[in-house]
Coordinates of C-alpha atoms in Angstrom, one line a residue:
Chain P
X1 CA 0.0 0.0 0.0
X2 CA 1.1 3.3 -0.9
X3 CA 1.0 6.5 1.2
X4 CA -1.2 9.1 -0.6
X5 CA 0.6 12.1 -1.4
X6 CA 0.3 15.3 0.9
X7 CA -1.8 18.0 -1.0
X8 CA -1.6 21.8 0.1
X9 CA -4.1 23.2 1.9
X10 CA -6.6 26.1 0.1
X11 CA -5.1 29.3 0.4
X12 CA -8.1 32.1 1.3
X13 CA -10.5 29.8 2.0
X14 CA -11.3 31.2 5.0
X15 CA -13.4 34.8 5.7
X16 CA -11.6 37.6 7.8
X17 CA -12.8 38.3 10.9
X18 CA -15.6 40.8 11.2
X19 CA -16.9 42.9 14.5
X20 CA -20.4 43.3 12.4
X21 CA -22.0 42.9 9.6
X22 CA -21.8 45.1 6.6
X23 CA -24.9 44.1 3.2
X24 CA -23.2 46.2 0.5
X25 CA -24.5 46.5 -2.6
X26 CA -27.4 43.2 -2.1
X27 CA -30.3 44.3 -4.0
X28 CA -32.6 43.0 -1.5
X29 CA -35.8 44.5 -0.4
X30 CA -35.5 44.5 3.1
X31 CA -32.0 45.0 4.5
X32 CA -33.0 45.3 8.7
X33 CA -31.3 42.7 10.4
X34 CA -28.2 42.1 9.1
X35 CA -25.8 45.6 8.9
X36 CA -24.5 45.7 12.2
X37 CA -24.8 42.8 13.8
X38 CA -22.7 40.2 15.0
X39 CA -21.9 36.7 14.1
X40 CA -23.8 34.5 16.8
X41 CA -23.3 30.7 15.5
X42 CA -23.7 27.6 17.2
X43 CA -22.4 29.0 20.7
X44 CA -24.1 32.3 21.6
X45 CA -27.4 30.8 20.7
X46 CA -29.6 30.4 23.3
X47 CA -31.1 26.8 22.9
X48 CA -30.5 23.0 22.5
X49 CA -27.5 22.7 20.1
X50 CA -28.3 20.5 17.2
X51 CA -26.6 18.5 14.6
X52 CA -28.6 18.2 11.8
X53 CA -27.1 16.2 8.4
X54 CA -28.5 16.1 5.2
X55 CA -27.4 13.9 2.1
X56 CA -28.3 13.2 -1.1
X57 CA -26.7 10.4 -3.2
X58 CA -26.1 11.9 -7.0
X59 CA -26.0 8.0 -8.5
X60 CA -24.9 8.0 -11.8
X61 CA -24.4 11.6 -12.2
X62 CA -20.6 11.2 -13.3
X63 CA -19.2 14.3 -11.9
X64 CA -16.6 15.0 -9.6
X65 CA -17.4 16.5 -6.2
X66 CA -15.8 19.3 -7.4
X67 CA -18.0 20.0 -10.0
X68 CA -21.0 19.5 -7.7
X69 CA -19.6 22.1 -5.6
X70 CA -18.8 24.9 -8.3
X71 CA -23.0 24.3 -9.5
X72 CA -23.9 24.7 -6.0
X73 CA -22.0 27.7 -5.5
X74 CA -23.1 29.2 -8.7
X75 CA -26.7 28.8 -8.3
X76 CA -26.9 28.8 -4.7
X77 CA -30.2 30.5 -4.5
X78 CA -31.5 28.5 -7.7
X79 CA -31.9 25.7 -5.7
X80 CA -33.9 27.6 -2.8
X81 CA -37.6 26.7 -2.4
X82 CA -39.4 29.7 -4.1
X83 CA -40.9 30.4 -0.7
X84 CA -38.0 31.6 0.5
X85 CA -35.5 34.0 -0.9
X86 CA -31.3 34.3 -1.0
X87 CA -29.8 37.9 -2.2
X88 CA -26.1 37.1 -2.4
X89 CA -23.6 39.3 -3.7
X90 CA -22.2 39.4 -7.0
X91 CA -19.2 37.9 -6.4
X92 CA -21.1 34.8 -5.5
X93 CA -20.4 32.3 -2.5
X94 CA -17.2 33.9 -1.5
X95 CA -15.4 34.0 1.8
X96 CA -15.8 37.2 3.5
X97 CA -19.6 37.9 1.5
X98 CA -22.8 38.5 3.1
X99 CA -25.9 37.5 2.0
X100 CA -29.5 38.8 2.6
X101 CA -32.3 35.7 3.5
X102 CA -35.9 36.9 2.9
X103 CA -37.7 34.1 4.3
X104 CA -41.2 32.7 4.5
X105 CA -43.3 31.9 7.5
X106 CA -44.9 28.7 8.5
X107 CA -46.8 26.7 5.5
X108 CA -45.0 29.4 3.3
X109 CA -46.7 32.4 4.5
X110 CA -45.5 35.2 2.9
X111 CA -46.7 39.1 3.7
X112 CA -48.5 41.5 1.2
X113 CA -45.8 42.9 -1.5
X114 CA -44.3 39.7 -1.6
X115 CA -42.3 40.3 1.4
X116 CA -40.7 37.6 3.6
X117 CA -41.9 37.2 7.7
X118 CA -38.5 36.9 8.6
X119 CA -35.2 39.4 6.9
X120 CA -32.4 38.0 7.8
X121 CA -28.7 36.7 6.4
X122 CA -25.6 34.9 6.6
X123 CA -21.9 35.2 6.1
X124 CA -19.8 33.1 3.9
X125 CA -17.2 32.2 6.7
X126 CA -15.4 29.5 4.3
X127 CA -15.5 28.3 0.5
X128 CA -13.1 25.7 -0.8
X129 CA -13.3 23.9 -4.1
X130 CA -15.1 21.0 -2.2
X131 CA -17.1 23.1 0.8
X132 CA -18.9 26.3 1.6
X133 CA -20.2 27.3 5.0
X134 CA -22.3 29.8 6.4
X135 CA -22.2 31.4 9.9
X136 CA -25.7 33.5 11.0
X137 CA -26.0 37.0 12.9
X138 CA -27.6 38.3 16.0
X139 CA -31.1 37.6 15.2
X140 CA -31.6 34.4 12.8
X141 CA -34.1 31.6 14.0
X142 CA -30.4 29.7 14.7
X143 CA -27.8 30.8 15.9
X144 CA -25.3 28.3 13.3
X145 CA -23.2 26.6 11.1
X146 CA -24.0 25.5 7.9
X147 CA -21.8 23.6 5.6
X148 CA -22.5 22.3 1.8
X149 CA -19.9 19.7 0.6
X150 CA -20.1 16.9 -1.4
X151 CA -17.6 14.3 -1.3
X152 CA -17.3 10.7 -2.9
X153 CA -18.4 7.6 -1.0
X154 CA -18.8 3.7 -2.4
X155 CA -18.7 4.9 -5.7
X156 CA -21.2 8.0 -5.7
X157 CA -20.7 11.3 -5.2
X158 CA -23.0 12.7 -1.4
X159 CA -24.2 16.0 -1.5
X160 CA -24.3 17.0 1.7
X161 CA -25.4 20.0 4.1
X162 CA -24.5 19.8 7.7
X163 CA -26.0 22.1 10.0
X164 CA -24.9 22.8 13.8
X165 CA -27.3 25.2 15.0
X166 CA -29.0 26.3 18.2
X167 CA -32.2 28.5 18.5
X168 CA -31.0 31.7 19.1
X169 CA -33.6 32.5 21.4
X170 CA -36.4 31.6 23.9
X171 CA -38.9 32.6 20.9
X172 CA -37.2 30.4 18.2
X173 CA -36.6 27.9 21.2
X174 CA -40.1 27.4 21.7
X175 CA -41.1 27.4 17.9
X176 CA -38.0 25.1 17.7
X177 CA -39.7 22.7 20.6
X178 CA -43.2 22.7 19.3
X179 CA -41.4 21.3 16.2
X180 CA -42.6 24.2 13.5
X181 CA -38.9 25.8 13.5
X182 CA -37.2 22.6 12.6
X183 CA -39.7 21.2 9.8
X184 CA -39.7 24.5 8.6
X185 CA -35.9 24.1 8.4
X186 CA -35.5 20.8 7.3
X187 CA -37.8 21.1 4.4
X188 CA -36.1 24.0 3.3
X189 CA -32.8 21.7 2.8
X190 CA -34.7 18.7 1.9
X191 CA -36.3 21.1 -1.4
X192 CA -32.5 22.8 -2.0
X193 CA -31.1 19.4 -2.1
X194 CA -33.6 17.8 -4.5
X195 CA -33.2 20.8 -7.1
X196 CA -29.5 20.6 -6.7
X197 CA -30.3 16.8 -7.7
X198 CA -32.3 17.6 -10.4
X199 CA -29.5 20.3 -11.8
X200 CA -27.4 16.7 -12.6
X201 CA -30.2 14.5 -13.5
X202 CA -30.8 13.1 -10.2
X203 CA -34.2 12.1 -8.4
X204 CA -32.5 10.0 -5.3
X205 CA -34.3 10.5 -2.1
X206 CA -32.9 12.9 0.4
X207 CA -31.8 11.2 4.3
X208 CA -31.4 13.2 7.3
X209 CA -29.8 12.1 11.0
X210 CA -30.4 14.6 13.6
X211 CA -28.1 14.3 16.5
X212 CA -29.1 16.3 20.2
X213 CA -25.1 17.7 20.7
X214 CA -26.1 19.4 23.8
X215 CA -29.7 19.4 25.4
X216 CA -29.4 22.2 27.7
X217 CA -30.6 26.0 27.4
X218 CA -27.7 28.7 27.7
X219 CA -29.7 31.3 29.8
X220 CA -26.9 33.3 29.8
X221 CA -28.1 34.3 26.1
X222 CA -31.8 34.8 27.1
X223 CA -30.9 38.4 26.1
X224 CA -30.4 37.3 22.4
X225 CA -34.2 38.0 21.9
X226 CA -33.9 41.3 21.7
X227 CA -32.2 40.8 18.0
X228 CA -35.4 38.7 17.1
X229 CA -35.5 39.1 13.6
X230 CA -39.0 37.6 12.8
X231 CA -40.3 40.3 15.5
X232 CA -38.2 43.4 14.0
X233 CA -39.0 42.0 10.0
X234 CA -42.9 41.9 11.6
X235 CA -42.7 45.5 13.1
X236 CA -41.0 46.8 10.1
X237 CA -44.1 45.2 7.9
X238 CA -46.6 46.5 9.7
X239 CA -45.0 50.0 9.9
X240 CA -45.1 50.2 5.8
X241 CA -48.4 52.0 5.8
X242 CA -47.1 54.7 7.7
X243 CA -43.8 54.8 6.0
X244 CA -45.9 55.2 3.3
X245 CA -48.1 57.9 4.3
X246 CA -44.5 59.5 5.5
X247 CA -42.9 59.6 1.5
X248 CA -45.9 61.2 0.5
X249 CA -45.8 63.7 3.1
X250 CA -42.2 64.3 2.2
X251 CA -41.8 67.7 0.5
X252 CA -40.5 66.6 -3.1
X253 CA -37.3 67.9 -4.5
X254 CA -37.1 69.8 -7.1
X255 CA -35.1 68.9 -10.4
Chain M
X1 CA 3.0 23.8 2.6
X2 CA 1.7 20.1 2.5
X3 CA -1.1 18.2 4.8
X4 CA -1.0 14.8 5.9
X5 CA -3.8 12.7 7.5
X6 CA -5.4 13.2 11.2
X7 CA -4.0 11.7 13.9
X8 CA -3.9 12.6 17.6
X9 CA -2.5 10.9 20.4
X10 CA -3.6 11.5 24.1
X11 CA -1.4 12.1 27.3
X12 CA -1.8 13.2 30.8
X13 CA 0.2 15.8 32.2
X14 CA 0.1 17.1 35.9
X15 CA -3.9 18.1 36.3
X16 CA -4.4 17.9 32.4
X17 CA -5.0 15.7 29.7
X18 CA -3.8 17.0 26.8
X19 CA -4.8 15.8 22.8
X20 CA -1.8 16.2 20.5
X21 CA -3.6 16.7 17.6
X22 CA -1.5 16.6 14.2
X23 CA -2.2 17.0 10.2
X24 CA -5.5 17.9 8.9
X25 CA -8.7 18.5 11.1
X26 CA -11.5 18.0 8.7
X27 CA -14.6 15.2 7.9
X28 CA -12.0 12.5 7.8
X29 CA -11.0 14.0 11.3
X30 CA -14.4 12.7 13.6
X31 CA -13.7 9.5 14.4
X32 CA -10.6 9.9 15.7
X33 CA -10.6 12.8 17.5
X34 CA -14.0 11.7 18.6
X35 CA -12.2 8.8 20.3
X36 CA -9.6 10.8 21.4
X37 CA -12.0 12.6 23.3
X38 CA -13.1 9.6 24.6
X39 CA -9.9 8.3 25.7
X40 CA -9.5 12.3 27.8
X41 CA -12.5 12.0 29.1
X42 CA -12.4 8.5 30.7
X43 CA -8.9 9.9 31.9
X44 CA -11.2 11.8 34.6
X45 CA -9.3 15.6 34.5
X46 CA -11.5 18.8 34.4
X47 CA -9.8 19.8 31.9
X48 CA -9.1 18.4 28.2
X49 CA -6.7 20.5 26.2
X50 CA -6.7 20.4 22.5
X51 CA -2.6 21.3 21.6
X52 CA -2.9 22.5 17.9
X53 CA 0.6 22.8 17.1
X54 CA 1.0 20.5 14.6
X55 CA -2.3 21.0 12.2
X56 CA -1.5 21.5 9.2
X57 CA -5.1 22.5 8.2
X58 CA -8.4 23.1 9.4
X59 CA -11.8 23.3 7.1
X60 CA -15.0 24.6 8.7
X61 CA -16.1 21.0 9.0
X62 CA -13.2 20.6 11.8
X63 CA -14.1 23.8 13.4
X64 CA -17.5 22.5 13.6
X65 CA -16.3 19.1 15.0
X66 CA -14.2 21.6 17.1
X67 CA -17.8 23.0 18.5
X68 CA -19.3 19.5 18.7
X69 CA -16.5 18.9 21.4
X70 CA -17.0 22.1 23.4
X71 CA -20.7 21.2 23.7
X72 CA -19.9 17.8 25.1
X73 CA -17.3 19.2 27.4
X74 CA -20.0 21.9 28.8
X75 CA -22.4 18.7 29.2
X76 CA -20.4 16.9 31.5
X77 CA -18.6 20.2 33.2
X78 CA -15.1 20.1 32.1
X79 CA -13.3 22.8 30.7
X80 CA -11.8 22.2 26.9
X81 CA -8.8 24.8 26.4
X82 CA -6.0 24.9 23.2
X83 CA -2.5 25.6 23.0
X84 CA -0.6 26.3 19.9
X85 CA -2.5 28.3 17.5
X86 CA -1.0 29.8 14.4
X87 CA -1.9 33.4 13.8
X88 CA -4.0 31.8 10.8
X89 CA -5.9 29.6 13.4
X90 CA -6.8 32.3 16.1
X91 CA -8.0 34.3 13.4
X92 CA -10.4 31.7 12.3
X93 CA -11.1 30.6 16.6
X94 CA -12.1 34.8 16.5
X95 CA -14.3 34.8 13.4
X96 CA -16.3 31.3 14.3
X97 CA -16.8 33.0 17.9
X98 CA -14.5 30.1 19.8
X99 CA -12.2 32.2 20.9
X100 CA -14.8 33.9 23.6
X101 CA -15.9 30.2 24.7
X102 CA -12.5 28.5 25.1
X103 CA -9.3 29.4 27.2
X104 CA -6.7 30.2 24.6
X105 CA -2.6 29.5 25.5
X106 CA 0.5 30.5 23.6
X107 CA 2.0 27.2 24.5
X108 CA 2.3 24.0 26.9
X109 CA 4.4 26.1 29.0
X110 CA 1.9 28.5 29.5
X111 CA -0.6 26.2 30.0
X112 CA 1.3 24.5 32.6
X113 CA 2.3 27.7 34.3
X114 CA -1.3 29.1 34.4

């Protein structure tokens, strides 16, 4: 048996570190929970940390992980359910970029004008040839890290999306416990996974293992609800009347 | 710069275990450092110490795996420090928020003096 050769390790793969947030240039419609804030991931959420793992086998697909990768990077928000919405930068799935999330509420409710319940975003905190991951801000229903890979196993290449999240507060917690957080959250990646399937020909089922990493609340984050983002995205909605009646109040200017 | 597979080997010293931890920290990485875990754990110290001085590379699935052990460490009360990060690794411990959840050393030296 030979010893495989050593292979250098990506150069810039990873993001810098940021104190907060900065959407630049995202033409999203909302932008109201994201520039600012902090990264929270897995450990300044506030409730039971979860692993969450979901794969889809690509039989017969003949590509290269690679190659699954590059697609999945380049049509990231393709693959999203239309419910929901993902306003990345131009420069794509790039370590360093942030990305807007305009998402949907339970059984894909969506507000008048289109608009998601819940603003919200990510950062792209790492991007190789074979991996992406995302890290969330004050204020997302999870307080997480979420990886894309795909890799080669008994002779087919796994898609796979590997979530370690929390709920990043006692409101998400709750929602989270009564079960409507996690299906909402699971069918999300269940739907992005199939259409990444479909994009090489592929109709395999998708599999998920949930694993309960730690089962205890972290009060010392009970705070964290003040960054709700499904309660500041709800405010912000039903404010739009009287942002409304405010612009046409506005004295015009002249040209 | 080249990488070479994950291995890690685990040793007590004084009040410590420590987990010498060396090539790449990635998927291929969870079993064994998993059971090397294991093996710190069972060595019944309050304190596992993960000496990263010979990584070559970590990918965000090792940080994660990096997370998964913190949680279990907070579960059953013991306190999961490092030693020997690059200037390349603390950067990514301070962008993934470890760096405010784990006790952070120069060295083994430093760690033993502390």
């Amino acid at each position: 048996m030979t010893t495989p050769e050593p292979i250098p390790p990506p150069q810039g793969a990873w993001a810098k570190p940021v104190d907060r947030l900065k959407a630049a240039g995202i033409p999203a419609s909302v932008n109201i929970n994201v520039d600012g804030k902090q990264l929270a991931g897995p450990l300044r959420g506030f409730g039971q940390m979860w692993q969450k793992t979901y794969r889809l086998r690509l039989d017969n697909a003949r590509v290269a992980p690679q190659q699954v990768v590059a697609a999945w990077r380049e049509n990231f928000g393709s693959f999203w359910p239309k419910i929901n919405r993902f306003y990345g930068s131009s420069s794509g799935i790039q370590p360093g970029e942030v990305a807007l999330l305009d998402l949907a509420g339970p059984y894909g409710i969506r507000a008048p004008g289109d608009h998601g319940l819940v603003s919200t975003g990510v950062l792209v905190i790492y991007a190789d040839e074979v991996s992406f991951s995302f890290m969330t801000p004050q204020g997302h229903m999870f307080g997480g890290m979420i990886t894309f890979s795909a890799h080669e196993e008994d002779g087919a290449v796994i898609a796979q999306i590997q979530a370690l999240i929390r709920a990043n507060d006692p409101l998400y917690e709750i929602g989270a416990r009564i079960g409507m957080v996690h299906k909402m959250e699971d069918e999300h990646w269940h739907t992005v996974l199939k259409n990444l399937g479909q994009h090489f020909g592929v109709a395999s089922a998708v599999t998920q293992v949930n694993v309960l990493v730690d089962p205890r609340l972290r009060w010392s984050e009970v705070g964290n609800v003040r960054h709700n983002a499904a309660v500041h995205t709800g405010i912000y909605l039903a404010l739009t009347p009287l942002r409304w009646a405010a612009s046409l109040m506005r004295p015009k200017e002249r040209t | 710069m080249t990488t070479s597979e994950f291995e890690a080997q685990v040793r007590r010293q004084e009040q410590i275990v420590i987990i010498d931890m060396q090539g790449v920290i990635n998927s291929d990485a969870e079993s064994g450092l998993s059971a090397a875990y294991e093996q710190a754990e069972a060595a019944s110290s309050q304190t596992i110490v993960l000496n990263f001085s010979q990584v070559d590379y970590i990918n965000s699935t090792g940080i994660a795996l990096i997370v998964g052990l913190l949680a279990r460490a907070r579960k059953s009360h013991k306190i999961l420090a490092v030693f020997g990060l690059s200037d390349h690794y603390r950067e990514i411990f301070n962008i993934t928020r470890l760096a405010d959840f784990m006790q952070i050393y120069q060295d083994e030296a430093s760690l033993l003096a502390a």
